[in-house]
Amino acid sequence: MSVAAFVDAGYLYAAGSKLFSGTSLPRKSTRLDIDLAIAALRDAATKTLPDGSLLRIYWYDGVPRSGPTDKQERLAESNDVKVRLGTIAFTGRQKGVDSLMVTDLIELARNHAIAAALLLSGDEDVRIGVQIAQSFGVRVHLLGIEPAADNQSRLLRQEADTTIEWGAEHLQGVLTVQPVTEHANPSPSLVSSAMSDLDESAEVFVRSRPPDQLSLIANLQPRDPIPSELDRELLAIAADQLGRYLEREETIYLRQHVKAACSQRYASSAPTCVSTSGATLRRSAGD
């Protein structure tokens, strides 16, 4: 009898960094110790099937447009690890990762290759895979990161045969974080090569927004985030303009300038919106 571990890397990084820092940090602010991670996952998996053996660890992640990262390459070369790569959208969200996990889980269960599965994920989209694997007699153990009840789908947790939680003591050394503070005025030198494209992206975003959305952004407090749906659209516009993903400093610059543009628009009674580059965006009376 064998057990396999299925790891959503996006969940591990996001929930793990939040556990240690209080907020989900970008991967540049985290460090994963591959050897310790594999050892911890192997131990957790074999505990779910004491009389069995580990088939392998399946590692699911999104791959940047530039290709697999050094970390992903090293994981792929590690013993007992099979790396499955989806893609990363312009918004920074993974695409295709959950479907890869569901497919592998179902196929292993259908072929009776495993008797148990350890699933490190929080997304409800993998619930269907859990259900089908269970119909083939596989016991599914859901592994979460503290507080798992807050970062895992409630329906996914209900579907699993057992739920397990890793706290800081389990991830100590496996994942380390170095919080990055978003400065009020990031250094222009960090983004100077992309400033014109970022300014244009901000103008396109502002021109395409209805007044109620611009007003919403204008009334945000300095440290309030732009609402997630609007923020995703903003980052997608900028990524398309640049032809690549934004660096962290570029993201900070873009968000701040959109906030400033909207604040200036609604601080003035004139029917104009001041752009991030200093030009004026003319708006019609019906806007």
Coordinates of C-alpha atoms in Angstrom, one line a residue:
M1 CA 0.0 0.0 0.0
S2 CA 1.2 3.5 -0.9
V3 CA 0.5 7.1 0.0
A4 CA 1.1 10.1 -2.1
A5 CA 1.4 13.8 -1.1
F6 CA -0.1 16.5 -3.2
V7 CA 1.2 20.0 -2.6
D8 CA -0.2 23.3 -3.8
A9 CA 2.9 25.5 -3.6
G10 CA 0.8 28.7 -3.9
Y11 CA -1.1 27.8 -0.7
L12 CA 2.1 26.8 1.1
Y13 CA 3.8 30.1 0.4
A14 CA 0.8 32.3 1.0
A15 CA -0.5 30.6 4.2
G16 CA 3.0 29.9 5.5
S17 CA 4.2 33.5 5.1
K18 CA 1.0 34.8 6.7
L19 CA 1.6 32.5 9.7
F20 CA 5.0 34.0 10.4
S21 CA 4.5 37.6 9.4
G22 CA 0.7 38.2 9.7
T23 CA 0.3 38.8 6.0
S24 CA 0.8 36.9 2.8
L25 CA 4.1 38.0 1.3
P26 CA 5.4 37.8 -2.3
R27 CA 7.7 34.9 -2.9
K28 CA 10.7 37.1 -3.1
S29 CA 10.2 37.7 0.6
T30 CA 10.2 34.0 1.5
R31 CA 12.8 31.2 1.4
L32 CA 11.9 27.5 1.1
D33 CA 14.4 24.9 2.3
I34 CA 13.7 22.1 -0.2
D35 CA 15.3 19.3 1.8
L36 CA 13.5 20.2 5.0
A37 CA 10.2 20.6 3.1
I38 CA 10.5 17.2 1.5
A39 CA 11.4 15.6 4.8
A40 CA 8.4 17.2 6.5
L41 CA 6.0 16.2 3.8
R42 CA 7.4 12.6 3.7
D43 CA 6.9 12.3 7.5
A44 CA 3.4 13.7 7.4
A45 CA 2.4 11.5 4.5
T46 CA 3.7 8.2 6.0
K47 CA 2.0 9.0 9.3
T48 CA -1.4 8.8 7.4
L49 CA -0.6 5.2 6.4
P50 CA 1.8 3.8 9.0
D51 CA 2.0 0.3 7.3
G52 CA 2.5 1.8 3.9
S53 CA 5.2 3.5 1.9
L54 CA 5.5 6.9 0.1
L55 CA 4.8 6.6 -3.6
R56 CA 6.0 10.2 -4.3
I57 CA 5.4 13.9 -3.6
Y58 CA 3.5 15.8 -6.3
W59 CA 4.4 19.5 -6.3
Y60 CA 2.1 21.9 -8.1
D61 CA 3.0 25.4 -9.0
G62 CA 2.6 28.1 -11.6
V63 CA 5.5 28.7 -14.0
P64 CA 6.4 32.3 -15.0
R65 CA 6.5 33.3 -18.7
S66 CA 10.3 33.2 -18.5
G67 CA 10.2 29.5 -17.7
P68 CA 10.6 27.4 -14.5
T69 CA 12.4 29.1 -11.6
D70 CA 15.6 27.7 -10.1
K71 CA 13.6 26.5 -7.1
Q72 CA 11.2 24.6 -9.4
E73 CA 14.1 23.1 -11.3
R74 CA 15.8 21.9 -8.0
L75 CA 12.5 20.4 -6.8
A76 CA 12.1 18.5 -10.1
E77 CA 15.5 17.0 -9.6
S78 CA 14.8 15.9 -6.0
N79 CA 14.2 12.3 -5.2
D80 CA 10.6 11.2 -4.9
V81 CA 9.3 14.5 -6.2
K82 CA 7.2 15.0 -9.3
V83 CA 6.8 18.7 -10.3
R84 CA 3.6 19.7 -12.2
L85 CA 3.5 23.2 -13.6
G86 CA 0.6 25.3 -14.6
T87 CA 0.9 28.9 -15.6
I88 CA 0.8 32.3 -14.0
A89 CA -1.7 34.9 -15.3
F90 CA -0.8 38.6 -15.7
T91 CA -2.7 39.1 -12.4
G92 CA -0.3 36.9 -10.6
R93 CA -2.8 34.1 -10.0
Q94 CA -2.0 30.5 -10.9
K95 CA -3.9 28.9 -13.8
G96 CA -4.3 25.1 -14.4
V97 CA -2.7 24.0 -11.1
D98 CA -5.9 22.7 -9.4
S99 CA -6.9 20.7 -12.5
L100 CA -3.5 19.1 -12.6
M101 CA -3.8 18.1 -9.0
V102 CA -7.3 16.7 -9.5
T103 CA -6.3 14.7 -12.5
D104 CA -3.3 13.1 -10.8
L105 CA -5.4 12.3 -7.6
I106 CA -8.2 10.7 -9.7
E107 CA -5.8 8.7 -11.9
L108 CA -3.8 7.3 -9.0
A109 CA -7.0 6.3 -7.2
R110 CA -8.5 4.8 -10.3
N111 CA -5.4 2.7 -10.9
H112 CA -5.2 1.6 -7.3
A113 CA -1.7 3.1 -7.1
I114 CA -2.4 4.6 -3.7
A115 CA -4.5 3.8 -0.6
A116 CA -4.2 7.2 1.0
A117 CA -3.5 10.8 -0.1
L118 CA -2.1 13.8 1.9
L119 CA -3.4 17.0 0.3
L120 CA -1.8 20.3 1.2
S121 CA -4.2 22.8 -0.4
G122 CA -7.0 25.1 0.5
D123 CA -8.9 25.6 -2.8
E124 CA -12.4 24.3 -3.1
D125 CA -11.8 23.4 -6.8
V126 CA -9.9 20.3 -5.8
R127 CA -13.0 19.0 -3.8
I128 CA -14.2 17.0 -6.8
G129 CA -10.9 15.1 -7.0
V130 CA -11.3 14.3 -3.3
Q131 CA -14.8 12.9 -3.9
I132 CA -13.8 10.7 -6.8
A133 CA -10.7 9.4 -5.1
Q134 CA -12.7 8.4 -2.1
S135 CA -15.1 6.5 -4.4
F136 CA -12.2 4.3 -5.4
G137 CA -11.4 3.6 -1.7
V138 CA -8.7 6.2 -1.1
R139 CA -8.6 8.0 2.2
V140 CA -7.9 11.7 1.8
H141 CA -6.1 13.6 4.6
L142 CA -6.3 17.4 4.2
L143 CA -3.2 19.2 5.6
G144 CA -3.6 22.9 6.4
I145 CA -1.5 25.7 7.8
E146 CA -2.6 27.4 11.0
P147 CA -5.3 28.8 11.1
A148 CA -6.5 26.3 8.6
A149 CA -10.2 27.0 9.2
D150 CA -9.6 30.5 7.9
N151 CA -7.5 29.7 4.8
Q152 CA -9.0 26.5 3.5
S153 CA -12.4 26.0 1.9
R154 CA -15.0 24.9 4.4
L155 CA -16.5 22.5 1.9
L156 CA -13.1 21.0 1.1
R157 CA -12.4 20.5 4.8
Q158 CA -15.8 18.8 5.2
E159 CA -15.1 16.4 2.3
A160 CA -11.7 15.2 3.6
D161 CA -11.5 12.0 5.8
T162 CA -9.3 13.8 8.3
T163 CA -7.9 17.3 8.7
I164 CA -4.4 18.0 9.9
E165 CA -2.8 21.4 10.8
W166 CA 0.7 22.6 10.7
G167 CA 1.7 25.3 13.0
A168 CA 4.9 27.4 13.3
E169 CA 6.7 24.5 14.9
H170 CA 6.2 22.3 11.9
L171 CA 7.3 25.0 9.3
Q172 CA 10.2 26.3 11.3
G173 CA 13.2 26.2 9.0
V174 CA 11.0 24.9 6.1
L175 CA 9.8 28.3 5.2
T176 CA 11.4 31.6 6.4
V177 CA 10.2 35.1 5.6
Q178 CA 11.6 38.5 5.5
P179 CA 8.7 41.1 5.5
V180 CA 9.0 43.9 3.0
T181 CA 7.6 47.3 3.9
E182 CA 5.9 49.3 1.1
H183 CA 7.5 52.7 1.5
A184 CA 5.4 55.8 0.9
N185 CA 7.7 57.0 -1.8
P186 CA 9.6 54.1 -3.5
S187 CA 12.8 55.1 -5.2
P188 CA 12.1 56.2 -8.8
S189 CA 15.4 54.7 -9.8
L190 CA 13.9 51.3 -9.1
V191 CA 11.3 51.7 -11.8
S192 CA 12.7 54.4 -14.0
S193 CA 13.0 52.2 -17.0
A194 CA 9.3 51.3 -16.9
M195 CA 7.9 54.6 -15.7
S196 CA 6.4 55.8 -19.0
D197 CA 4.7 52.4 -19.5
L198 CA 3.4 52.4 -16.0
D199 CA 2.1 56.0 -16.3
E200 CA 0.3 55.0 -19.6
S201 CA -1.2 52.0 -17.9
A202 CA -2.5 54.1 -15.1
E203 CA -4.1 56.5 -17.6
V204 CA -5.7 53.7 -19.5
F205 CA -7.1 52.3 -16.2
V206 CA -8.5 55.7 -15.0
R207 CA -10.0 56.4 -18.4
S208 CA -11.8 53.1 -18.4
R209 CA -13.3 53.3 -14.9
P210 CA -16.8 54.7 -14.1
P211 CA -17.0 57.6 -11.7
D212 CA -18.2 55.5 -8.8
Q213 CA -15.1 53.2 -9.0
L214 CA -12.8 56.2 -9.2
S215 CA -14.5 57.8 -6.2
L216 CA -14.1 54.6 -4.3
I217 CA -10.4 54.6 -4.9
A218 CA -10.1 58.3 -4.1
N219 CA -11.7 57.8 -0.7
L220 CA -9.3 55.0 0.4
Q221 CA -7.0 55.7 3.3
P222 CA -3.3 55.9 2.5
R223 CA -2.6 52.3 3.6
D224 CA -5.9 50.8 2.3
P225 CA -5.5 48.4 -0.6
I226 CA -7.3 49.0 -3.9
P227 CA -10.3 46.6 -4.0
S228 CA -9.0 43.2 -5.3
E229 CA -11.2 43.1 -8.5
L230 CA -10.1 46.6 -9.6
D231 CA -6.5 45.8 -8.6
R232 CA -6.4 42.7 -10.7
E233 CA -7.6 44.7 -13.7
L234 CA -5.0 47.4 -13.1
L235 CA -2.2 44.9 -12.9
A236 CA -3.4 43.1 -16.0
I237 CA -3.4 46.4 -18.0
A238 CA 0.2 47.2 -16.8
A239 CA 1.5 43.7 -17.5
D240 CA 0.1 43.8 -21.0
Q241 CA 1.7 47.2 -21.5
L242 CA 5.1 46.0 -20.3
G243 CA 4.8 42.6 -21.9
R244 CA 5.9 41.0 -18.6
Y245 CA 5.0 40.6 -14.9
L246 CA 5.6 43.7 -12.7
E247 CA 8.3 43.9 -10.2
R248 CA 7.3 44.6 -6.6
E249 CA 8.5 48.2 -6.8
E250 CA 6.7 48.8 -10.0
T251 CA 3.5 47.5 -8.5
I252 CA 3.8 49.9 -5.6
Y253 CA 4.5 52.8 -7.9
L254 CA 1.5 52.0 -10.1
R255 CA -1.0 51.6 -7.3
Q256 CA 0.1 54.8 -5.6
H257 CA -0.1 56.9 -8.8
V258 CA -3.6 55.6 -9.5
K259 CA -4.7 56.5 -6.0
A260 CA -3.1 60.0 -6.4
A261 CA -4.8 60.5 -9.8
C262 CA -8.2 59.5 -8.4
S263 CA -7.8 61.7 -5.3
Q264 CA -6.9 64.7 -7.4
R265 CA -9.9 64.0 -9.7
Y266 CA -12.4 64.1 -6.8
A267 CA -10.6 66.8 -4.9
S268 CA -11.4 69.2 -7.8
S269 CA -14.7 70.4 -9.1
A270 CA -13.3 70.6 -12.6
P271 CA -14.4 67.8 -15.0
T272 CA -10.9 66.5 -15.4
C273 CA -8.8 63.7 -14.0
V274 CA -5.1 64.5 -13.6
S275 CA -3.0 61.6 -14.9
T276 CA 0.0 60.0 -13.2
S277 CA 2.4 61.6 -15.7
G278 CA 1.1 65.2 -15.2
A279 CA -1.1 65.4 -18.3
T280 CA -4.8 66.0 -18.0
L281 CA -7.4 63.5 -19.0
R282 CA -10.4 65.3 -20.5
R283 CA -13.8 63.8 -19.5
S284 CA -17.1 64.4 -21.0
A285 CA -20.1 65.7 -19.1
G286 CA -21.6 62.2 -19.2
D287 CA -18.6 60.5 -17.5

